[in-house]
Tab-separated table of C-alpha atoms and ligand atoms in Angstrom:
chain	number	residue	atom	x	y	z
A	1	UNK	CA	141.635	56.750	134.298
A	2	UNK	CA	144.650	57.156	136.613
A	3	UNK	CA	145.749	54.374	139.140
A	4	UNK	CA	144.385	55.838	142.128
A	5	UNK	CA	146.375	55.685	145.071
A	6	UNK	CA	144.906	52.539	147.280
A	7	UNK	CA	144.308	53.982	150.854
A	8	UNK	CA	143.742	51.466	153.637
A	9	UNK	CA	141.370	50.588	155.422
A	10	UNK	CA	142.075	53.245	158.564
A	11	UNK	CA	143.376	56.032	156.332
A	12	UNK	CA	139.777	55.798	154.623
A	13	UNK	CA	137.902	55.964	157.932
A	14	UNK	CA	140.207	58.832	159.186
A	15	UNK	CA	139.090	60.719	156.127
A	16	UNK	CA	135.349	59.681	156.652
A	17	UNK	CA	135.721	61.002	160.332
A	18	UNK	CA	137.275	64.537	159.132
A	19	UNK	CA	134.799	65.008	156.611
A	20	UNK	CA	131.569	64.292	158.917
A	21	UNK	CA	132.459	65.868	162.070
A	22	UNK	CA	130.865	64.831	165.138
A	23	UNK	CA	128.278	62.337	162.656
A	24	UNK	CA	129.073	59.286	165.079
A	25	UNK	CA	126.233	57.405	163.786
A	26	UNK	CA	126.922	57.950	160.076
A	27	UNK	CA	130.838	56.664	160.575
A	28	UNK	CA	129.640	53.880	162.483
A	29	UNK	CA	127.848	52.266	159.782
A	30	UNK	CA	130.222	53.257	157.274
A	31	UNK	CA	132.763	51.477	159.324
A	32	UNK	CA	130.918	48.285	159.561
A	33	UNK	CA	130.577	48.184	155.719
A	34	UNK	CA	133.824	49.485	154.971
A	35	UNK	CA	136.210	46.863	156.786
A	36	UNK	CA	134.395	43.860	154.744
A	37	UNK	CA	134.550	46.062	151.357
A	38	UNK	CA	138.168	46.640	151.721
A	39	UNK	CA	139.044	42.828	152.361
A	40	UNK	CA	136.483	42.164	149.186
A	41	UNK	CA	138.307	44.570	146.537
A	42	UNK	CA	141.771	44.343	147.766
A	43	UNK	CA	142.494	42.264	144.512
A	44	UNK	CA	139.872	44.168	142.033
A	45	UNK	CA	141.514	47.467	140.965
A	46	UNK	CA	138.505	48.864	139.324
A	47	UNK	CA	136.730	49.420	142.146
A	48	UNK	CA	139.778	51.176	143.686
A	49	UNK	CA	140.466	53.325	140.481
A	50	UNK	CA	136.731	54.439	140.403
A	51	UNK	CA	136.793	55.548	143.979
A	52	UNK	CA	133.452	53.361	144.417
A	53	UNK	CA	133.491	53.073	148.280
A	54	UNK	CA	134.309	56.871	148.574
A	55	UNK	CA	131.601	58.022	146.387
A	56	UNK	CA	128.742	55.757	147.995
A	57	UNK	CA	129.998	56.965	151.047
A	58	UNK	CA	129.313	60.539	150.057
A	59	UNK	CA	125.242	60.739	149.914
A	60	UNK	CA	124.717	62.350	146.508
A	61	UNK	CA	122.775	65.217	148.406
A	62	UNK	CA	121.443	66.223	151.652
A	63	UNK	CA	118.234	68.373	151.816
A	64	UNK	CA	117.099	70.396	155.212
A	65	UNK	CA	114.556	72.435	155.719
A	66	UNK	CA	112.398	74.242	158.224
A	67	UNK	CA	109.219	72.790	159.011
A	68	UNK	CA	106.835	75.652	160.879
A	69	UNK	CA	103.538	74.268	162.072
A	70	UNK	CA	100.847	75.467	164.667
A	71	UNK	CA	100.263	73.379	167.935
A	72	UNK	CA	96.587	73.508	169.119
A	73	UNK	CA	97.206	76.448	171.965
A	74	UNK	CA	98.457	78.691	168.871
A	75	UNK	CA	101.864	78.482	169.286
A	76	UNK	CA	104.335	78.543	166.460
A	77	UNK	CA	106.838	75.718	166.708
A	78	UNK	CA	109.842	75.184	164.398
A	79	UNK	CA	111.306	71.984	163.521
A	80	UNK	CA	114.100	70.833	161.090
A	81	UNK	CA	113.324	68.547	158.162
A	82	UNK	CA	115.836	66.732	155.709
A	83	UNK	CA	115.901	63.977	153.157
A	84	UNK	CA	119.325	62.364	152.442
A	85	UNK	CA	119.332	61.123	148.550
A	86	UNK	CA	122.358	58.661	149.178
A	87	UNK	CA	122.764	56.852	146.220
A	88	UNK	CA	120.235	56.283	142.910
A	89	UNK	CA	122.677	53.976	140.831
A	90	UNK	CA	120.283	50.943	140.818
A	91	UNK	CA	116.982	52.831	141.139
A	92	UNK	CA	114.882	55.745	142.370
A	93	UNK	CA	115.820	56.784	145.831
A	94	UNK	CA	113.953	54.478	148.017
A	95	UNK	CA	113.433	54.662	152.517
A	96	UNK	CA	111.585	55.578	155.132
A	97	UNK	CA	110.672	59.036	157.282
A	98	UNK	CA	111.355	59.230	160.728
A	99	UNK	CA	109.898	61.521	163.425
A	100	UNK	CA	111.361	61.606	166.599
A	101	UNK	CA	113.369	63.977	168.928
A	102	UNK	CA	116.790	61.892	168.539
A	103	UNK	CA	116.646	62.567	164.545
A	104	UNK	CA	119.663	64.701	163.231
A	105	UNK	CA	121.780	64.728	160.282
A	106	UNK	CA	123.991	61.940	161.161
A	107	UNK	CA	121.060	59.541	162.242
A	108	UNK	CA	119.785	60.022	158.655
A	109	UNK	CA	122.956	59.792	156.820
A	110	UNK	CA	123.466	56.531	158.341
A	111	UNK	CA	120.113	55.257	157.531
A	112	UNK	CA	120.490	56.361	153.878
A	113	UNK	CA	123.940	54.604	153.426
A	114	UNK	CA	122.676	51.336	155.058
A	115	UNK	CA	119.376	51.336	152.863
A	116	UNK	CA	121.525	51.586	149.852
A	117	UNK	CA	122.851	48.532	150.726
A	118	UNK	CA	119.718	46.848	151.818
A	119	UNK	CA	117.558	48.066	148.562
A	120	UNK	CA	120.031	46.237	146.896
A	121	UNK	CA	119.978	42.808	148.928
A	122	UNK	CA	116.355	43.035	147.744
A	123	UNK	CA	116.950	42.441	144.020
A	124	UNK	CA	114.662	45.086	142.968
A	125	UNK	CA	115.608	48.322	141.540
A	126	UNK	CA	115.925	50.582	144.646
A	127	UNK	CA	118.174	53.444	145.468
A	128	UNK	CA	118.990	54.648	148.944
A	129	UNK	CA	117.405	57.553	150.988
A	130	UNK	CA	116.171	58.439	154.055
A	131	UNK	CA	114.369	61.426	155.682
A	132	UNK	CA	112.595	62.741	158.673
A	133	UNK	CA	112.306	65.363	161.416
A	134	UNK	CA	113.615	66.129	164.974
A	135	UNK	CA	109.369	66.288	165.663
A	136	UNK	CA	108.403	64.228	168.988
A	137	UNK	CA	104.950	62.765	167.782
A	138	UNK	CA	104.449	61.894	171.432
A	139	UNK	CA	101.343	63.445	173.262
A	140	UNK	CA	100.517	65.397	170.090
A	141	UNK	CA	96.621	65.327	169.205
A	142	UNK	CA	95.844	63.811	165.632
A	143	UNK	CA	95.261	67.758	164.083
A	144	UNK	CA	98.807	69.048	165.323
A	145	UNK	CA	100.271	65.623	163.622
A	146	UNK	CA	98.399	66.434	160.673
A	147	UNK	CA	99.560	69.946	160.645
A	148	UNK	CA	103.048	68.896	161.047
A	149	UNK	CA	103.074	66.106	158.206
A	150	UNK	CA	100.961	68.814	155.995
A	151	UNK	CA	103.894	71.144	156.526
A	152	UNK	CA	106.489	68.895	156.131
A	153	UNK	CA	105.519	67.381	152.813
A	154	UNK	CA	104.925	70.980	151.406
A	155	UNK	CA	108.524	71.487	151.513
A	156	UNK	CA	109.514	67.955	150.590
A	157	UNK	CA	107.065	67.405	147.532
A	158	UNK	CA	109.589	69.102	145.252
A	159	UNK	CA	112.384	66.752	145.872
A	160	UNK	CA	110.624	63.533	145.139
A	161	UNK	CA	108.491	61.539	142.620
A	162	UNK	CA	107.810	58.068	141.639
A	163	UNK	CA	110.833	57.822	139.643
A	164	UNK	CA	113.056	60.092	141.782
A	165	UNK	CA	112.596	59.483	145.468
A	166	UNK	CA	109.633	57.230	147.232
A	167	UNK	CA	109.591	57.964	150.873
A	168	UNK	CA	107.527	55.655	153.374
A	169	UNK	CA	107.491	55.033	157.167
A	170	UNK	CA	110.052	54.705	159.936
A	171	UNK	CA	109.757	55.208	163.626
A	172	UNK	CA	107.091	57.444	164.439
A	173	UNK	CA	105.671	57.136	160.880
A	174	UNK	CA	102.999	54.761	160.370
A	175	UNK	CA	99.597	54.750	158.207
A	176	UNK	CA	98.153	57.717	159.947
A	177	UNK	CA	101.038	59.736	158.844
A	178	UNK	CA	101.751	58.480	155.597
A	179	UNK	CA	98.009	59.156	155.065
A	180	UNK	CA	98.176	62.897	155.780
A	181	UNK	CA	101.559	63.076	153.776
A	182	UNK	CA	99.806	61.746	150.683
A	183	UNK	CA	96.842	63.796	151.056
A	184	UNK	CA	99.248	67.014	150.964
A	185	UNK	CA	100.876	65.678	148.130
A	186	UNK	CA	98.394	65.058	146.066
A	187	UNK	CA	96.590	68.370	146.958
A	188	UNK	CA	100.036	70.262	145.676
A	189	UNK	CA	100.874	68.287	142.451
A	190	UNK	CA	97.148	67.241	141.879
A	191	UNK	CA	98.734	63.915	140.788
A	192	UNK	CA	97.679	60.704	142.131
A	193	UNK	CA	100.667	58.766	141.821
A	194	UNK	CA	102.920	56.396	144.217
A	195	UNK	CA	105.092	58.801	145.739
A	196	UNK	CA	104.868	57.231	148.937
A	197	UNK	CA	104.729	53.776	150.130
A	198	UNK	CA	102.878	51.703	152.985
A	199	UNK	CA	99.841	53.912	152.142
A	200	UNK	CA	96.454	52.541	153.329
A	201	UNK	CA	94.847	49.825	151.298
A	202	UNK	CA	92.106	52.218	150.088
A	203	UNK	CA	94.301	54.049	148.436
A	204	UNK	CA	97.030	52.064	146.925
A	205	UNK	CA	98.641	50.584	149.919
A	206	UNK	CA	99.994	46.971	149.472
A	207	UNK	CA	98.751	44.424	150.989
A	208	UNK	CA	101.236	42.922	153.679
A	209	UNK	CA	103.461	46.083	153.819
A	210	UNK	CA	102.226	46.339	157.612
A	211	UNK	CA	103.410	43.156	158.302
A	212	UNK	CA	106.207	42.873	156.050
A	213	UNK	CA	109.188	44.064	157.947
A	214	UNK	CA	108.580	42.251	161.489
A	215	UNK	CA	107.361	38.995	159.407
A	216	UNK	CA	110.603	39.220	157.121
A	217	UNK	CA	112.968	39.437	160.060
A	218	UNK	CA	111.796	36.709	161.611
A	219	UNK	CA	111.667	34.787	157.895
A	220	UNK	CA	115.402	35.738	157.939
A	221	UNK	CA	116.219	34.136	161.126
A	222	UNK	CA	113.862	30.763	160.066
A	223	UNK	CA	116.463	30.595	157.143
A	224	UNK	CA	119.535	31.253	159.440
A	225	UNK	CA	118.386	28.270	161.904
A	226	UNK	CA	117.235	25.990	158.612
A	227	UNK	CA	120.827	26.769	157.438
A	228	UNK	CA	122.125	25.152	160.381
A	229	UNK	CA	119.762	22.571	161.152
A	230	UNK	CA	117.327	24.302	163.292
A	231	UNK	CA	114.014	25.379	163.543
A	232	UNK	CA	111.906	28.412	165.262
A	233	UNK	CA	109.505	26.188	167.144
A	234	UNK	CA	109.529	25.514	170.655
A	235	UNK	CA	112.331	28.406	170.969
A	236	UNK	CA	112.118	31.518	173.675
A	237	UNK	CA	112.387	34.991	171.938
A	238	UNK	CA	113.134	38.205	173.445
A	239	UNK	CA	112.160	41.080	171.408
A	240	UNK	CA	112.794	44.984	171.745
A	241	UNK	CA	110.431	47.290	170.762
A	242	UNK	CA	106.300	47.734	170.866
A	243	UNK	CA	105.801	49.249	167.350
A	244	UNK	CA	105.300	48.209	163.779
A	245	UNK	CA	108.394	45.735	163.198
A	246	UNK	CA	108.284	44.581	166.899
A	247	UNK	CA	104.764	43.326	167.107
A	248	UNK	CA	104.963	42.011	163.784
A	249	UNK	CA	107.969	40.013	164.277
A	250	UNK	CA	105.930	38.798	167.820
A	251	UNK	CA	103.219	37.469	165.666
A	252	UNK	CA	105.524	35.796	163.343
A	253	UNK	CA	107.393	33.907	166.183
A	254	UNK	CA	104.100	32.911	167.780
A	255	UNK	CA	103.178	31.570	164.712
A	256	UNK	CA	105.700	29.616	164.159
A	257	UNK	CA	105.202	27.666	167.306
A	258	UNK	CA	107.784	29.845	169.164
A	259	UNK	CA	107.622	31.973	172.635
A	260	UNK	CA	107.771	35.533	172.937
A	261	UNK	CA	109.077	37.026	176.337
A	262	UNK	CA	109.380	40.530	176.202
A	263	UNK	CA	108.580	43.672	174.600
A	264	UNK	CA	109.660	47.353	175.235
A	265	UNK	CA	109.435	50.986	174.558
A	266	UNK	CA	111.623	53.821	175.734
A	267	UNK	CA	110.170	53.668	179.294
A	268	UNK	CA	111.431	49.993	179.956
A	269	UNK	CA	110.553	46.395	179.018
A	270	UNK	CA	108.111	44.074	179.963
A	271	UNK	CA	108.535	40.472	180.851
A	272	UNK	CA	105.936	37.911	180.452
A	273	UNK	CA	106.983	34.390	181.062
A	274	UNK	CA	103.864	33.123	180.036
A	275	UNK	CA	104.618	34.109	176.524
A	276	UNK	CA	103.117	36.914	174.838
A	277	UNK	CA	100.399	35.253	172.410
A	278	UNK	CA	98.297	36.385	169.319
A	279	UNK	CA	95.714	38.174	172.192
A	280	UNK	CA	98.526	40.027	173.960
A	281	UNK	CA	100.205	40.664	170.764
A	282	UNK	CA	96.687	42.507	169.510
A	283	UNK	CA	96.313	44.253	172.578
A	284	UNK	CA	99.968	45.887	172.268
A	285	UNK	CA	99.147	46.804	169.020
A	286	UNK	CA	95.465	48.898	169.911
A	287	UNK	CA	97.852	50.129	172.542
A	288	UNK	CA	100.153	51.994	170.822
A	289	UNK	CA	98.592	52.526	167.419
A	290	UNK	CA	95.064	53.734	168.720
A	291	UNK	CA	95.374	54.679	172.496
A	292	UNK	CA	98.911	55.935	171.886
A	293	UNK	CA	99.856	54.186	175.245
A	294	UNK	CA	103.168	53.246	176.779
A	295	UNK	CA	103.989	49.479	177.149
A	296	UNK	CA	104.113	49.731	180.852
A	297	UNK	CA	100.074	49.307	180.655
A	298	UNK	CA	100.824	45.763	179.410
A	299	UNK	CA	101.034	44.955	183.275
A	300	UNK	CA	97.696	46.552	184.455
A	301	UNK	CA	96.198	43.812	181.645
A	302	UNK	CA	98.131	40.590	182.038
A	303	UNK	CA	99.203	40.269	186.166
A	304	UNK	CA	101.600	37.740	185.448
A	305	UNK	CA	103.861	39.912	183.656
A	306	UNK	CA	106.501	42.486	185.250
A	307	UNK	CA	107.460	45.625	184.296
A	308	UNK	CA	111.240	46.879	184.342
A	309	UNK	CA	111.420	50.636	184.198
A	310	UNK	CA	114.244	51.669	182.063
A	311	UNK	CA	116.022	48.646	181.333
A	312	UNK	CA	116.516	47.115	178.069
A	313	UNK	CA	115.646	43.290	177.848
A	314	UNK	CA	118.948	41.791	176.905
A	315	UNK	CA	119.414	39.760	180.287
A	316	UNK	CA	116.113	37.573	180.436
A	317	UNK	CA	117.376	34.304	178.974
A	318	UNK	CA	116.483	33.219	175.672
A	319	UNK	CA	117.282	31.185	172.731
A	320	UNK	CA	116.401	34.122	169.519
A	321	UNK	CA	116.769	37.917	170.125
A	322	UNK	CA	115.362	40.323	168.009
A	323	UNK	CA	116.123	43.932	168.789
A	324	UNK	CA	113.400	45.983	166.775
A	325	UNK	CA	113.315	49.259	168.477
A	326	UNK	CA	116.332	51.748	167.356
A	327	UNK	CA	119.887	52.184	166.583
A	328	UNK	CA	122.594	51.075	169.461
A	329	UNK	CA	120.015	49.528	171.768
A	330	UNK	CA	121.999	46.569	172.105
A	331	UNK	CA	125.780	47.168	173.683
A	332	UNK	CA	128.639	44.845	174.404
A	333	UNK	CA	127.805	43.796	177.613
A	334	UNK	CA	124.048	42.892	176.712
A	335	UNK	CA	125.673	41.219	173.774
A	336	UNK	CA	127.758	39.221	176.255
A	337	UNK	CA	124.974	38.864	178.272
A	338	UNK	CA	122.945	37.158	175.528
A	339	UNK	CA	125.987	34.627	174.544
A	340	UNK	CA	126.474	33.710	178.074
A	341	UNK	CA	122.531	33.001	178.468
A	342	UNK	CA	122.657	30.780	175.595
A	343	UNK	CA	121.256	32.458	172.304
A	344	UNK	CA	121.481	31.331	169.186
A	345	UNK	CA	120.590	33.527	167.007
A	346	UNK	CA	119.984	37.245	166.464
A	347	UNK	CA	118.115	38.918	163.940
A	348	UNK	CA	117.577	42.824	163.453
A	349	UNK	CA	114.556	44.235	162.944
A	350	UNK	CA	115.800	47.620	163.429
A	351	UNK	CA	118.598	49.313	161.641
A	352	UNK	CA	122.168	49.103	163.227
A	353	UNK	CA	120.541	48.102	166.708
A	354	UNK	CA	124.009	46.682	167.966
A	355	UNK	CA	127.027	48.665	168.450
A	356	UNK	CA	130.144	47.794	166.979
A	357	UNK	CA	131.390	46.308	170.160
A	358	UNK	CA	128.345	43.922	170.389
A	359	UNK	CA	128.746	42.580	166.740
A	360	UNK	CA	131.993	41.747	167.637
A	361	UNK	CA	130.677	39.519	170.849
A	362	UNK	CA	128.530	37.864	168.583
A	363	UNK	CA	131.267	37.550	165.592
A	364	UNK	CA	133.631	35.944	167.998
A	365	UNK	CA	131.043	33.634	169.728
A	366	UNK	CA	130.275	32.501	166.279
A	367	UNK	CA	126.183	32.999	166.934
A	368	UNK	CA	123.754	33.408	163.785
A	369	UNK	CA	123.701	37.128	163.688
A	370	UNK	CA	121.547	38.275	160.765
A	371	UNK	CA	122.271	42.037	160.397
A	372	UNK	CA	119.645	44.912	159.488
A	373	UNK	CA	120.449	45.637	156.517
A	374	UNK	CA	119.675	42.012	155.192
A	375	UNK	CA	117.164	40.790	158.448
A	376	UNK	CA	115.009	43.686	158.027
A	377	UNK	CA	114.962	44.077	154.263
A	378	UNK	CA	111.424	42.472	154.030
A	379	UNK	CA	109.655	45.889	154.539
A	380	UNK	CA	111.133	47.573	151.836
A	381	UNK	CA	111.147	44.855	149.617
A	382	UNK	CA	107.126	44.832	149.849
A	383	UNK	CA	107.650	48.840	149.500
A	384	UNK	CA	108.867	47.783	146.090
A	385	UNK	CA	106.363	45.797	145.136
A	386	UNK	CA	103.955	48.479	146.273
A	387	UNK	CA	105.875	50.465	143.724
A	388	UNK	CA	105.434	47.907	140.678
A	389	UNK	CA	101.353	47.598	141.706
A	390	UNK	CA	100.968	51.299	141.654
A	391	UNK	CA	102.738	51.566	138.258
A	392	UNK	CA	100.712	48.701	137.402
A	393	UNK	CA	97.651	50.316	138.361
A	394	UNK	CA	97.007	46.461	140.269
A	395	UNK	CA	96.821	44.920	143.368
A	396	UNK	CA	98.128	41.768	144.302
A	397	UNK	CA	96.778	39.660	147.304
A	398	UNK	CA	97.588	38.836	150.768
A	399	UNK	CA	98.120	35.211	149.912
A	400	UNK	CA	100.647	36.305	146.852
A	401	UNK	CA	102.451	38.933	148.453
A	402	UNK	CA	103.092	36.754	151.532
A	403	UNK	CA	104.681	34.183	149.070
A	404	UNK	CA	106.554	36.926	147.343
A	405	UNK	CA	108.092	37.969	150.828
A	406	UNK	CA	108.732	34.736	151.895
A	407	UNK	CA	110.831	34.372	148.520
A	408	UNK	CA	112.476	37.501	148.717
A	409	UNK	CA	114.036	37.025	152.322
A	410	UNK	CA	114.945	33.565	151.140
A	411	UNK	CA	116.891	35.291	148.226
A	412	UNK	CA	118.559	37.595	150.806
A	413	UNK	CA	119.575	34.974	152.903
A	414	UNK	CA	121.234	33.270	150.193
A	415	UNK	CA	123.015	36.205	148.549
A	416	UNK	CA	124.289	36.653	152.307
A	417	UNK	CA	125.362	32.991	152.400
A	418	UNK	CA	127.086	33.300	149.085
A	419	UNK	CA	129.399	36.003	149.996
A	420	UNK	CA	129.742	35.420	153.779
A	421	UNK	CA	130.153	31.733	154.071
A	422	UNK	CA	133.368	30.072	155.441
A	423	UNK	CA	134.769	26.590	157.007
A	424	UNK	CA	130.781	25.656	157.489
A	425	UNK	CA	129.981	29.445	159.239
A	426	UNK	CA	128.245	31.998	157.491
A	427	UNK	CA	129.713	35.534	158.258
A	428	UNK	CA	125.876	37.615	157.490
A	429	UNK	CA	127.790	41.134	158.093
A	430	UNK	CA	130.050	40.610	155.583
A	431	UNK	CA	127.994	38.239	152.954
A	432	UNK	CA	125.520	41.228	153.274
A	433	UNK	CA	127.731	43.923	152.803
A	434	UNK	CA	129.842	42.698	149.983
A	435	UNK	CA	126.223	41.280	148.360
A	436	UNK	CA	124.764	44.799	148.570
A	437	UNK	CA	127.980	46.415	147.408
A	438	UNK	CA	128.583	44.663	144.224
A	439	UNK	CA	125.194	45.618	142.336
A	440	UNK	CA	125.629	49.012	143.151
A	441	UNK	CA	129.046	49.386	142.579
A	442	UNK	CA	128.955	47.710	139.315
A	443	UNK	CA	126.202	49.575	138.327
A	444	UNK	CA	128.451	52.852	138.815
A	445	UNK	CA	131.269	51.500	137.030
A	446	UNK	CA	129.133	51.248	134.003
A	447	UNK	CA	128.227	55.036	134.487
A	448	UNK	CA	131.735	56.238	134.655
A	449	UNK	CA	132.784	59.405	136.163
A	450	UNK	CA	129.592	60.881	137.782
B	1	LIG	P1	107.509	52.324	165.287
B	1	LIG	O1	107.448	53.799	165.681
B	1	LIG	O2	106.160	51.553	165.249
B	1	LIG	O3	108.126	51.757	166.805
B	1	LIG	C1	109.122	52.128	167.309
B	1	LIG	C2	109.640	51.392	168.432
B	1	LIG	O4	110.954	51.457	168.816
B	1	LIG	C3	108.766	51.963	169.679
B	1	LIG	O5	108.285	50.908	170.826
B	1	LIG	C4	109.466	52.786	170.633
B	1	LIG	O6	109.079	53.004	171.823
B	1	LIG	C5	110.690	52.024	170.437
B	1	LIG	N1	112.132	53.196	170.485
B	1	LIG	C6	112.159	54.025	169.355
B	1	LIG	N2	113.249	55.167	169.899
B	1	LIG	C7	113.473	54.489	171.243
B	1	LIG	C8	114.680	54.726	171.633
B	1	LIG	N3	115.577	55.979	171.471
B	1	LIG	N4	114.693	54.002	172.844
B	1	LIG	C9	114.169	52.931	173.114
B	1	LIG	N5	113.161	52.596	172.517
B	1	LIG	C10	113.081	53.343	171.376
B	1	LIG	O7	109.048	51.936	164.475
B	1	LIG	P2	109.195	50.650	163.647
B	1	LIG	O8	108.687	49.503	164.689
B	1	LIG	O9	108.856	51.207	162.289
B	1	LIG	O10	110.709	51.040	163.559
B	1	LIG	C11	111.344	50.014	164.549
B	1	LIG	C12	113.070	49.750	163.885
B	1	LIG	O11	112.831	49.255	162.892
B	1	LIG	C13	113.603	51.296	163.390
B	1	LIG	O12	115.172	51.109	163.867
B	1	LIG	C14	113.719	51.141	162.100
B	1	LIG	O13	114.401	51.951	161.277
B	1	LIG	C15	113.407	49.599	161.752
B	1	LIG	N6	112.935	49.615	160.354
B	1	LIG	C16	111.748	49.755	160.155
B	1	LIG	C17	110.871	49.324	158.950
B	1	LIG	C18	109.338	49.879	158.690
B	1	LIG	O14	108.853	49.068	157.727
B	1	LIG	N7	108.923	50.578	159.463
B	1	LIG	C19	112.069	49.004	157.927
B	1	LIG	C20	112.915	48.172	158.309
B	1	LIG	C21	113.617	48.789	159.638
B	1	LIG	P3	108.196	54.422	172.308
B	1	LIG	O15	106.566	54.452	171.852
B	1	LIG	O16	108.644	54.806	173.725
B	1	LIG	O17	109.277	55.616	171.458
B	2	LIG	O1	114.378	51.111	156.930
B	2	LIG	C1	113.631	50.884	156.142
B	2	LIG	O2	113.921	49.815	155.774
B	2	LIG	C2	112.311	51.581	156.142
B	2	LIG	N1	111.974	51.915	157.265
B	2	LIG	C3	111.089	51.037	155.228
B	2	LIG	C4	112.147	51.635	153.986
B	2	LIG	C5	110.704	51.597	152.770
B	2	LIG	O3	110.842	52.511	151.641
B	2	LIG	O4	109.920	50.753	152.987
């Protein structure tokens, strides 16, 4: 092989920007990873020669398709769907499906890129992918959601398979949507196989999968605190979001003796100084997954709480912060407010919730900061265990899966420490990026030029 020209980091990023015009989220995600990888590979000629980072930052393929469906008033509606298959060096593409009006190709490319590193960190054999549509489930009837999911799967099915690409849930895609999509896949192919994860318990879903991301994000935080000689017990926590990840993060913080002060949705946040206990969390779960209401309704039920319309919760004084809603929901000023108020640790349940400037604030303040690709990997890790159970046609119990999740999160934390600790401080971003990169890169080296 010829010796490649070593482009430097700024030149590399110029190329990424030029090749992906207008895709700001994707460029942001690549930038956050690339700065650490450039440092790591500076004396490693083989990665340069084989152009590994350049290849990981170019999805294997992006499939985009029309999703046509009929609403309850018989209007024909047209949405755009995608599946981004980023990298399958270490296993079948794996990653969630997002239904939200903000979904674009850039958002899904950033998520599929992040997923490649996250899945590698779990130690399980899974590549990185992500999919979705610019469909807004809010205010839609069950029948409308079902027709949309069926139409989406009628195109998607030809691109996925249990050894090819295994989607799961993400924002706007939970148990209901996975059920509709799995039913349609089975109907089209006449095959019952583990093609999706996050399935219902009755048809091959894994115990612990609904809880896994939120619980895992708290376990990651617990590991960070423990490494520094601290504990969750007695600490206050500010959480954003009120969906799958946020409610389960709140549940685990509460179980470990912490006090959850906030939850949010796109309308604003609620602040409950008395603490959001298990009964209140159950109320929110029901509100969001059954009633499909707004978080502001929390204050109709619990009078001690206040609703802050159009605001995010990062000004509320706390020891621990868990962003669990969406990307770029915590900016530089909000990171400064958290630091000023004495936050000790941040664990990201969401994917890339902190802006690059915000990350720098945490970095400079030497806050324990667990980036999404490490902290929220518990969800996809248990998805990996769901794949194993489906392949073996067995199911493990809740207790066993709970232990496996705890061990997986400990393992991910350990890898971040291994690659990110220097002079008594752990740079979890760097640790996660390098550990995630190395496994994928070494697999790609083994394949030669493909
Ligand atoms: P849900 O759809 O269950 O919940 C999403 C929550 O985030 C809702 O409270 C929603 O509010 C809020 N939200 C969504 N978009 C915005 C926005 N633009 N501004 C403010 N709030 C917003 O999704 P999940 O809980 O599954 O996902 C949350 C995050 O966790 C995402 O970043 C996802 O990628 C990540 N994640 C999820 C995993 C999983 O297993 N589910 C695994 C790993 C990461 P509203 O109701 O108003 O839309
Ligand atoms: O971002 C994520 O890791 C997910 N949405 C879960 C992916 C999965 O395949 O379980």
